[in-house]
PDB file of C-alpha atoms in Angstrom:
ATOM      1  CA  UNK A   1      -7.285 142.314  24.966  1.00  0.00           C
ATOM      2  CA  UNK A   2      -4.739 145.017  25.640  1.00  0.00           C
ATOM      3  CA  UNK A   3      -2.745 144.119  22.568  1.00  0.00           C
ATOM      4  CA  UNK A   4      -1.559 146.868  20.293  1.00  0.00           C
ATOM      5  CA  UNK A   5      -2.267 146.639  16.603  1.00  0.00           C
ATOM      6  CA  UNK A   6       0.173 147.604  13.881  1.00  0.00           C
ATOM      7  CA  UNK A   7      -0.948 148.918  10.555  1.00  0.00           C
ATOM      8  CA  UNK A   8      -0.331 147.946   7.817  1.00  0.00           C
ATOM      9  CA  UNK A   9       0.284 144.231   8.279  1.00  0.00           C
ATOM     10  CA  UNK A  10       2.701 144.287   5.362  1.00  0.00           C
ATOM     11  CA  UNK A  11       4.467 147.072   3.479  1.00  0.00           C
ATOM     12  CA  UNK A  12       6.620 146.906   0.377  1.00  0.00           C
ATOM     13  CA  UNK A  13       8.637 149.923  -0.765  1.00  0.00           C
ATOM     14  CA  UNK A  14      11.582 150.797  -2.974  1.00  0.00           C
ATOM     15  CA  UNK A  15      14.980 151.503  -1.511  1.00  0.00           C
ATOM     16  CA  UNK A  16      15.337 155.196  -0.696  1.00  0.00           C
ATOM     17  CA  UNK A  17      11.646 155.703   0.062  1.00  0.00           C
ATOM     18  CA  UNK A  18      10.294 156.366   3.522  1.00  0.00           C
ATOM     19  CA  UNK A  19       8.376 153.697   5.422  1.00  0.00           C
ATOM     20  CA  UNK A  20       5.662 154.560   7.911  1.00  0.00           C
ATOM     21  CA  UNK A  21       4.132 152.055  10.304  1.00  0.00           C
ATOM     22  CA  UNK A  22       1.375 152.759  12.787  1.00  0.00           C
ATOM     23  CA  UNK A  23       0.421 151.269  16.113  1.00  0.00           C
ATOM     24  CA  UNK A  24      -2.803 151.686  18.054  1.00  0.00           C
ATOM     25  CA  UNK A  25      -3.394 150.600  21.621  1.00  0.00           C
ATOM     26  CA  UNK A  26      -6.311 150.490  24.000  1.00  0.00           C
ATOM     27  CA  UNK A  27      -5.350 151.629  27.493  1.00  0.00           C
ATOM     28  CA  UNK A  28      -3.219 154.279  29.126  1.00  0.00           C
ATOM     29  CA  UNK A  29       0.483 153.557  28.981  1.00  0.00           C
ATOM     30  CA  UNK A  30       3.744 154.414  30.698  1.00  0.00           C
ATOM     31  CA  UNK A  31       5.712 154.055  27.506  1.00  0.00           C
ATOM     32  CA  UNK A  32       5.587 152.573  24.039  1.00  0.00           C
ATOM     33  CA  UNK A  33       8.468 150.765  22.402  1.00  0.00           C
ATOM     34  CA  UNK A  34       9.322 149.682  18.893  1.00  0.00           C
ATOM     35  CA  UNK A  35      11.237 146.493  18.102  1.00  0.00           C
ATOM     36  CA  UNK A  36      12.633 144.982  14.953  1.00  0.00           C
ATOM     37  CA  UNK A  37      12.848 141.285  14.098  1.00  0.00           C
ATOM     38  CA  UNK A  38      14.829 139.847  11.233  1.00  0.00           C
ATOM     39  CA  UNK A  39      13.436 136.580   9.921  1.00  0.00           C
ATOM     40  CA  UNK A  40      14.082 133.714  12.317  1.00  0.00           C
ATOM     41  CA  UNK A  41      15.852 135.886  14.864  1.00  0.00           C
ATOM     42  CA  UNK A  42      15.120 137.489  18.209  1.00  0.00           C
ATOM     43  CA  UNK A  43      13.690 140.967  18.570  1.00  0.00           C
ATOM     44  CA  UNK A  44      15.926 144.001  18.847  1.00  0.00           C
ATOM     45  CA  UNK A  45      14.851 147.101  20.713  1.00  0.00           C
ATOM     46  CA  UNK A  46      14.803 150.226  18.535  1.00  0.00           C
ATOM     47  CA  UNK A  47      13.351 153.077  20.518  1.00  0.00           C
ATOM     48  CA  UNK A  48      11.262 153.866  23.597  1.00  0.00           C
ATOM     49  CA  UNK A  49       8.938 156.850  23.872  1.00  0.00           C
ATOM     50  CA  UNK A  50       7.408 157.821  27.187  1.00  0.00           C
ATOM     51  CA  UNK A  51       3.798 158.856  27.631  1.00  0.00           C
ATOM     52  CA  UNK A  52       4.797 162.489  28.219  1.00  0.00           C
ATOM     53  CA  UNK A  53       6.833 162.641  24.998  1.00  0.00           C
ATOM     54  CA  UNK A  54       5.383 163.380  21.579  1.00  0.00           C
ATOM     55  CA  UNK A  55       8.289 162.694  19.256  1.00  0.00           C
ATOM     56  CA  UNK A  56      11.647 160.979  19.381  1.00  0.00           C
ATOM     57  CA  UNK A  57      14.461 160.476  16.879  1.00  0.00           C
ATOM     58  CA  UNK A  58      17.200 157.909  16.567  1.00  0.00           C
ATOM     59  CA  UNK A  59      19.262 158.006  13.385  1.00  0.00           C
ATOM     60  CA  UNK A  60      16.868 157.369  10.485  1.00  0.00           C
ATOM     61  CA  UNK A  61      14.040 156.498  12.868  1.00  0.00           C
ATOM     62  CA  UNK A  62      11.361 158.918  13.970  1.00  0.00           C
ATOM     63  CA  UNK A  63       8.666 157.887  16.421  1.00  0.00           C
ATOM     64  CA  UNK A  64       5.608 159.914  17.330  1.00  0.00           C
ATOM     65  CA  UNK A  65       3.102 159.297  20.092  1.00  0.00           C
ATOM     66  CA  UNK A  66      -0.422 160.686  20.346  1.00  0.00           C
ATOM     67  CA  UNK A  67      -1.861 159.626  23.692  1.00  0.00           C
ATOM     68  CA  UNK A  68      -5.203 161.285  22.955  1.00  0.00           C
ATOM     69  CA  UNK A  69      -5.629 158.965  19.960  1.00  0.00           C
ATOM     70  CA  UNK A  70      -3.781 156.100  21.623  1.00  0.00           C
ATOM     71  CA  UNK A  71      -1.549 155.716  18.601  1.00  0.00           C
ATOM     72  CA  UNK A  72       2.087 155.826  17.600  1.00  0.00           C
ATOM     73  CA  UNK A  73       3.924 155.858  14.303  1.00  0.00           C
ATOM     74  CA  UNK A  74       7.391 154.698  13.291  1.00  0.00           C
ATOM     75  CA  UNK A  75       8.968 156.406  10.306  1.00  0.00           C
ATOM     76  CA  UNK A  76      12.088 154.999   8.674  1.00  0.00           C
ATOM     77  CA  UNK A  77      13.593 157.529   6.299  1.00  0.00           C
ATOM     78  CA  UNK A  78      15.691 156.730   3.234  1.00  0.00           C
ATOM     79  CA  UNK A  79      15.049 153.031   3.601  1.00  0.00           C
ATOM     80  CA  UNK A  80      17.643 150.411   2.720  1.00  0.00           C
ATOM     81  CA  UNK A  81      17.334 146.763   1.744  1.00  0.00           C
ATOM     82  CA  UNK A  82      18.804 145.921   5.158  1.00  0.00           C
ATOM     83  CA  UNK A  83      15.728 147.481   6.798  1.00  0.00           C
ATOM     84  CA  UNK A  84      13.685 144.524   5.577  1.00  0.00           C
ATOM     85  CA  UNK A  85      12.266 142.977   8.747  1.00  0.00           C
ATOM     86  CA  UNK A  86       9.155 142.807  10.903  1.00  0.00           C
ATOM     87  CA  UNK A  87       8.509 145.740  13.208  1.00  0.00           C
ATOM     88  CA  UNK A  88       6.547 145.454  16.434  1.00  0.00           C
ATOM     89  CA  UNK A  89       5.193 147.989  18.843  1.00  0.00           C
ATOM     90  CA  UNK A  90       4.992 147.096  22.517  1.00  0.00           C
ATOM     91  CA  UNK A  91       3.093 148.917  25.192  1.00  0.00           C
ATOM     92  CA  UNK A  92       3.857 149.174  28.872  1.00  0.00           C
ATOM     93  CA  UNK A  93       0.373 149.882  30.109  1.00  0.00           C
ATOM     94  CA  UNK A  94      -0.354 151.613  33.365  1.00  0.00           C
ATOM     95  CA  UNK A  95      -0.457 149.166  36.270  1.00  0.00           C
ATOM     96  CA  UNK A  96       1.509 148.439  39.379  1.00  0.00           C
ATOM     97  CA  UNK A  97       4.368 145.997  39.566  1.00  0.00           C
ATOM     98  CA  UNK A  98       6.543 144.523  36.891  1.00  0.00           C
ATOM     99  CA  UNK A  99       3.936 144.678  34.176  1.00  0.00           C
ATOM    100  CA  UNK A 100       5.054 142.810  31.076  1.00  0.00           C
ATOM    101  CA  UNK A 101       5.058 144.510  27.722  1.00  0.00           C
ATOM    102  CA  UNK A 102       2.184 143.771  25.359  1.00  0.00           C
ATOM    103  CA  UNK A 103       3.322 143.263  21.779  1.00  0.00           C
ATOM    104  CA  UNK A 104       1.339 143.846  18.630  1.00  0.00           C
ATOM    105  CA  UNK A 105       1.257 141.466  15.664  1.00  0.00           C
ATOM    106  CA  UNK A 106       3.807 143.424  13.696  1.00  0.00           C
ATOM    107  CA  UNK A 107       4.292 144.999  10.287  1.00  0.00           C
ATOM    108  CA  UNK A 108       6.350 143.096   7.731  1.00  0.00           C
ATOM    109  CA  UNK A 109       8.462 145.584   5.814  1.00  0.00           C
ATOM    110  CA  UNK A 110      10.094 144.658   2.525  1.00  0.00           C
ATOM    111  CA  UNK A 111      12.549 147.123   1.015  1.00  0.00           C
ATOM    112  CA  UNK A 112      13.296 146.328  -2.601  1.00  0.00           C
ATOM    113  CA  UNK A 113      16.707 147.283  -3.940  1.00  0.00           C
TER     114      UNK A 113
ATOM    115  CA  UNK B   1      27.909 143.740  28.884  1.00  0.00           C
ATOM    116  CA  UNK B   2      24.794 141.658  29.150  1.00  0.00           C
ATOM    117  CA  UNK B   3      24.139 138.632  26.972  1.00  0.00           C
ATOM    118  CA  UNK B   4      21.298 136.169  26.775  1.00  0.00           C
ATOM    119  CA  UNK B   5      21.604 132.603  25.578  1.00  0.00           C
ATOM    120  CA  UNK B   6      18.986 130.132  24.456  1.00  0.00           C
ATOM    121  CA  UNK B   7      19.366 126.533  23.489  1.00  0.00           C
ATOM    122  CA  UNK B   8      18.817 124.556  21.511  1.00  0.00           C
ATOM    123  CA  UNK B   9      18.454 126.706  18.397  1.00  0.00           C
ATOM    124  CA  UNK B  10      16.206 124.187  16.683  1.00  0.00           C
ATOM    125  CA  UNK B  11      14.352 121.165  17.958  1.00  0.00           C
ATOM    126  CA  UNK B  12      12.155 118.539  16.346  1.00  0.00           C
ATOM    127  CA  UNK B  13      10.155 116.466  18.781  1.00  0.00           C
ATOM    128  CA  UNK B  14       7.378 113.862  18.445  1.00  0.00           C
ATOM    129  CA  UNK B  15       3.939 114.479  19.899  1.00  0.00           C
ATOM    130  CA  UNK B  16       3.777 113.337  23.506  1.00  0.00           C
ATOM    131  CA  UNK B  17       7.474 113.767  24.203  1.00  0.00           C
ATOM    132  CA  UNK B  18       8.813 116.044  26.966  1.00  0.00           C
ATOM    133  CA  UNK B  19      10.387 119.446  26.391  1.00  0.00           C
ATOM    134  CA  UNK B  20      13.028 121.472  28.125  1.00  0.00           C
ATOM    135  CA  UNK B  21      14.235 124.804  26.749  1.00  0.00           C
ATOM    136  CA  UNK B  22      16.846 126.740  28.643  1.00  0.00           C
ATOM    137  CA  UNK B  23      17.607 130.425  28.804  1.00  0.00           C
ATOM    138  CA  UNK B  24      20.465 132.042  30.688  1.00  0.00           C
ATOM    139  CA  UNK B  25      21.445 135.655  31.125  1.00  0.00           C
ATOM    140  CA  UNK B  26      24.907 137.014  31.834  1.00  0.00           C
ATOM    141  CA  UNK B  27      26.060 140.384  33.061  1.00  0.00           C
ATOM    142  CA  UNK B  28      23.045 141.431  35.089  1.00  0.00           C
ATOM    143  CA  UNK B  29      21.489 140.577  38.440  1.00  0.00           C
ATOM    144  CA  UNK B  30      17.867 139.963  39.398  1.00  0.00           C
ATOM    145  CA  UNK B  31      16.472 140.511  35.920  1.00  0.00           C
ATOM    146  CA  UNK B  32      12.840 140.057  34.997  1.00  0.00           C
ATOM    147  CA  UNK B  33      12.693 137.042  32.682  1.00  0.00           C
ATOM    148  CA  UNK B  34      10.109 136.264  30.016  1.00  0.00           C
ATOM    149  CA  UNK B  35       9.125 133.371  27.747  1.00  0.00           C
ATOM    150  CA  UNK B  36       7.244 134.190  24.540  1.00  0.00           C
ATOM    151  CA  UNK B  37       5.923 132.045  21.731  1.00  0.00           C
ATOM    152  CA  UNK B  38       5.594 133.280  18.187  1.00  0.00           C
ATOM    153  CA  UNK B  39       3.545 131.356  15.639  1.00  0.00           C
ATOM    154  CA  UNK B  40       4.632 131.627  12.006  1.00  0.00           C
ATOM    155  CA  UNK B  41       4.134 135.195  10.734  1.00  0.00           C
ATOM    156  CA  UNK B  42       2.439 136.258  13.942  1.00  0.00           C
ATOM    157  CA  UNK B  43       3.080 138.445  16.946  1.00  0.00           C
ATOM    158  CA  UNK B  44       4.457 137.465  20.311  1.00  0.00           C
ATOM    159  CA  UNK B  45       2.377 135.661  22.889  1.00  0.00           C
ATOM    160  CA  UNK B  46       3.645 136.024  26.451  1.00  0.00           C
ATOM    161  CA  UNK B  47       3.714 132.623  28.137  1.00  0.00           C
ATOM    162  CA  UNK B  48       5.454 133.188  31.471  1.00  0.00           C
ATOM    163  CA  UNK B  49       7.360 135.865  33.307  1.00  0.00           C
ATOM    164  CA  UNK B  50       9.407 135.863  36.464  1.00  0.00           C
ATOM    165  CA  UNK B  51      10.509 138.689  38.732  1.00  0.00           C
ATOM    166  CA  UNK B  52      12.708 136.512  40.955  1.00  0.00           C
ATOM    167  CA  UNK B  53      13.914 133.033  41.787  1.00  0.00           C
ATOM    168  CA  UNK B  54      11.001 130.640  42.138  1.00  0.00           C
ATOM    169  CA  UNK B  55       8.462 133.327  41.165  1.00  0.00           C
ATOM    170  CA  UNK B  56       6.565 132.455  38.013  1.00  0.00           C
ATOM    171  CA  UNK B  57       3.509 134.164  36.544  1.00  0.00           C
ATOM    172  CA  UNK B  58       1.577 132.321  33.857  1.00  0.00           C
ATOM    173  CA  UNK B  59      -0.220 134.324  31.225  1.00  0.00           C
ATOM    174  CA  UNK B  60      -1.822 131.558  29.217  1.00  0.00           C
ATOM    175  CA  UNK B  61      -3.136 128.232  30.572  1.00  0.00           C
ATOM    176  CA  UNK B  62      -1.599 125.354  28.620  1.00  0.00           C
ATOM    177  CA  UNK B  63       0.494 122.253  28.953  1.00  0.00           C
ATOM    178  CA  UNK B  64       3.682 124.253  29.370  1.00  0.00           C
ATOM    179  CA  UNK B  65       5.381 125.219  32.612  1.00  0.00           C
ATOM    180  CA  UNK B  66       8.307 127.409  33.573  1.00  0.00           C
ATOM    181  CA  UNK B  67      10.834 127.396  36.362  1.00  0.00           C
ATOM    182  CA  UNK B  68      13.539 129.738  37.578  1.00  0.00           C
ATOM    183  CA  UNK B  69      15.961 127.673  39.642  1.00  0.00           C
ATOM    184  CA  UNK B  70      18.658 130.358  39.624  1.00  0.00           C
ATOM    185  CA  UNK B  71      18.643 134.126  39.326  1.00  0.00           C
ATOM    186  CA  UNK B  72      19.708 134.148  35.693  1.00  0.00           C
ATOM    187  CA  UNK B  73      18.250 130.857  34.482  1.00  0.00           C
ATOM    188  CA  UNK B  74      14.768 130.387  33.075  1.00  0.00           C
ATOM    189  CA  UNK B  75      13.500 127.020  31.867  1.00  0.00           C
ATOM    190  CA  UNK B  76      10.435 126.226  29.782  1.00  0.00           C
ATOM    191  CA  UNK B  77       9.138 122.683  30.065  1.00  0.00           C
ATOM    192  CA  UNK B  78       6.397 120.344  29.001  1.00  0.00           C
ATOM    193  CA  UNK B  79       5.657 116.801  30.054  1.00  0.00           C
ATOM    194  CA  UNK B  80       3.843 115.949  26.804  1.00  0.00           C
ATOM    195  CA  UNK B  81       4.107 118.080  23.692  1.00  0.00           C
ATOM    196  CA  UNK B  82       1.137 118.782  21.444  1.00  0.00           C
ATOM    197  CA  UNK B  83       1.187 119.617  17.742  1.00  0.00           C
ATOM    198  CA  UNK B  84      -0.015 123.095  18.663  1.00  0.00           C
ATOM    199  CA  UNK B  85       3.146 123.667  20.703  1.00  0.00           C
ATOM    200  CA  UNK B  86       5.131 124.136  17.499  1.00  0.00           C
ATOM    201  CA  UNK B  87       6.496 127.646  17.137  1.00  0.00           C
ATOM    202  CA  UNK B  88       9.359 129.988  17.755  1.00  0.00           C
ATOM    203  CA  UNK B  89      10.141 130.379  21.452  1.00  0.00           C
ATOM    204  CA  UNK B  90      11.845 133.519  22.618  1.00  0.00           C
ATOM    205  CA  UNK B  91      13.356 134.276  25.990  1.00  0.00           C
ATOM    206  CA  UNK B  92      13.870 137.872  27.066  1.00  0.00           C
ATOM    207  CA  UNK B  93      15.109 139.799  30.062  1.00  0.00           C
ATOM    208  CA  UNK B  94      14.426 143.290  31.278  1.00  0.00           C
ATOM    209  CA  UNK B  95      14.508 145.570  34.298  1.00  0.00           C
ATOM    210  CA  UNK B  96      11.504 147.465  35.509  1.00  0.00           C
ATOM    211  CA  UNK B  97       9.648 149.298  32.788  1.00  0.00           C
ATOM    212  CA  UNK B  98      12.422 149.678  30.277  1.00  0.00           C
ATOM    213  CA  UNK B  99      13.222 147.734  27.135  1.00  0.00           C
ATOM    214  CA  UNK B 100      13.480 143.971  26.910  1.00  0.00           C
ATOM    215  CA  UNK B 101      16.444 142.134  25.439  1.00  0.00           C
ATOM    216  CA  UNK B 102      15.740 139.004  23.492  1.00  0.00           C
ATOM    217  CA  UNK B 103      17.636 135.793  22.950  1.00  0.00           C
ATOM    218  CA  UNK B 104      18.116 134.231  19.516  1.00  0.00           C
ATOM    219  CA  UNK B 105      15.100 131.949  19.903  1.00  0.00           C
ATOM    220  CA  UNK B 106      14.383 128.223  19.605  1.00  0.00           C
ATOM    221  CA  UNK B 107      12.486 126.871  16.616  1.00  0.00           C
ATOM    222  CA  UNK B 108      10.359 123.959  17.877  1.00  0.00           C
ATOM    223  CA  UNK B 109       8.623 121.599  15.482  1.00  0.00           C
ATOM    224  CA  UNK B 110       6.318 118.977  16.943  1.00  0.00           C
ATOM    225  CA  UNK B 111       5.551 116.117  14.569  1.00  0.00           C
TER     226      UNK B 111
END
């Protein structure tokens, strides 16, 4: 399976702390994306990092990509209760055509106020 | 701006009954369209994707089918639902290799 794997499966932190989630994948990629899903809702795209990029920032989000280790991390700084959600990585692996994204199983983040 | 609609939001159906879930996209042309299923507390399983009208690729063999009768309409169907078809169904659209945009989802319970 080409599926990415997030680690940890679940994470519980206090408000104000940083949250770090990791994603590992198996094959060469064009890009890797992170999505957020609030309970019972659709996924929302957070950030996309291309295979030739190593780090990307968006507000309180910081994403890193290590293609040699086939891994990525998502850091949420100064977490808030509203950050409570599931976070998924998705890989666009190298292939021709309109290759669908492959989603991992997600990390459930709980931020306690 | 682009929007994506799914309906119904929730659905309870008996085993053996038919299914039709609809997804429509506004504000974009010739999008790639996707159907995913998400079991409780799990990741997304890609069911079908379409790169154009009448073009459907199936990722997982099952009793579900998909159709794309119009450019911005994607329908997920079943002739006879199974208990295992219960889940959260998500429709998404995208272009090329960029991000995907998801609808609000349909919660299907098969009893």
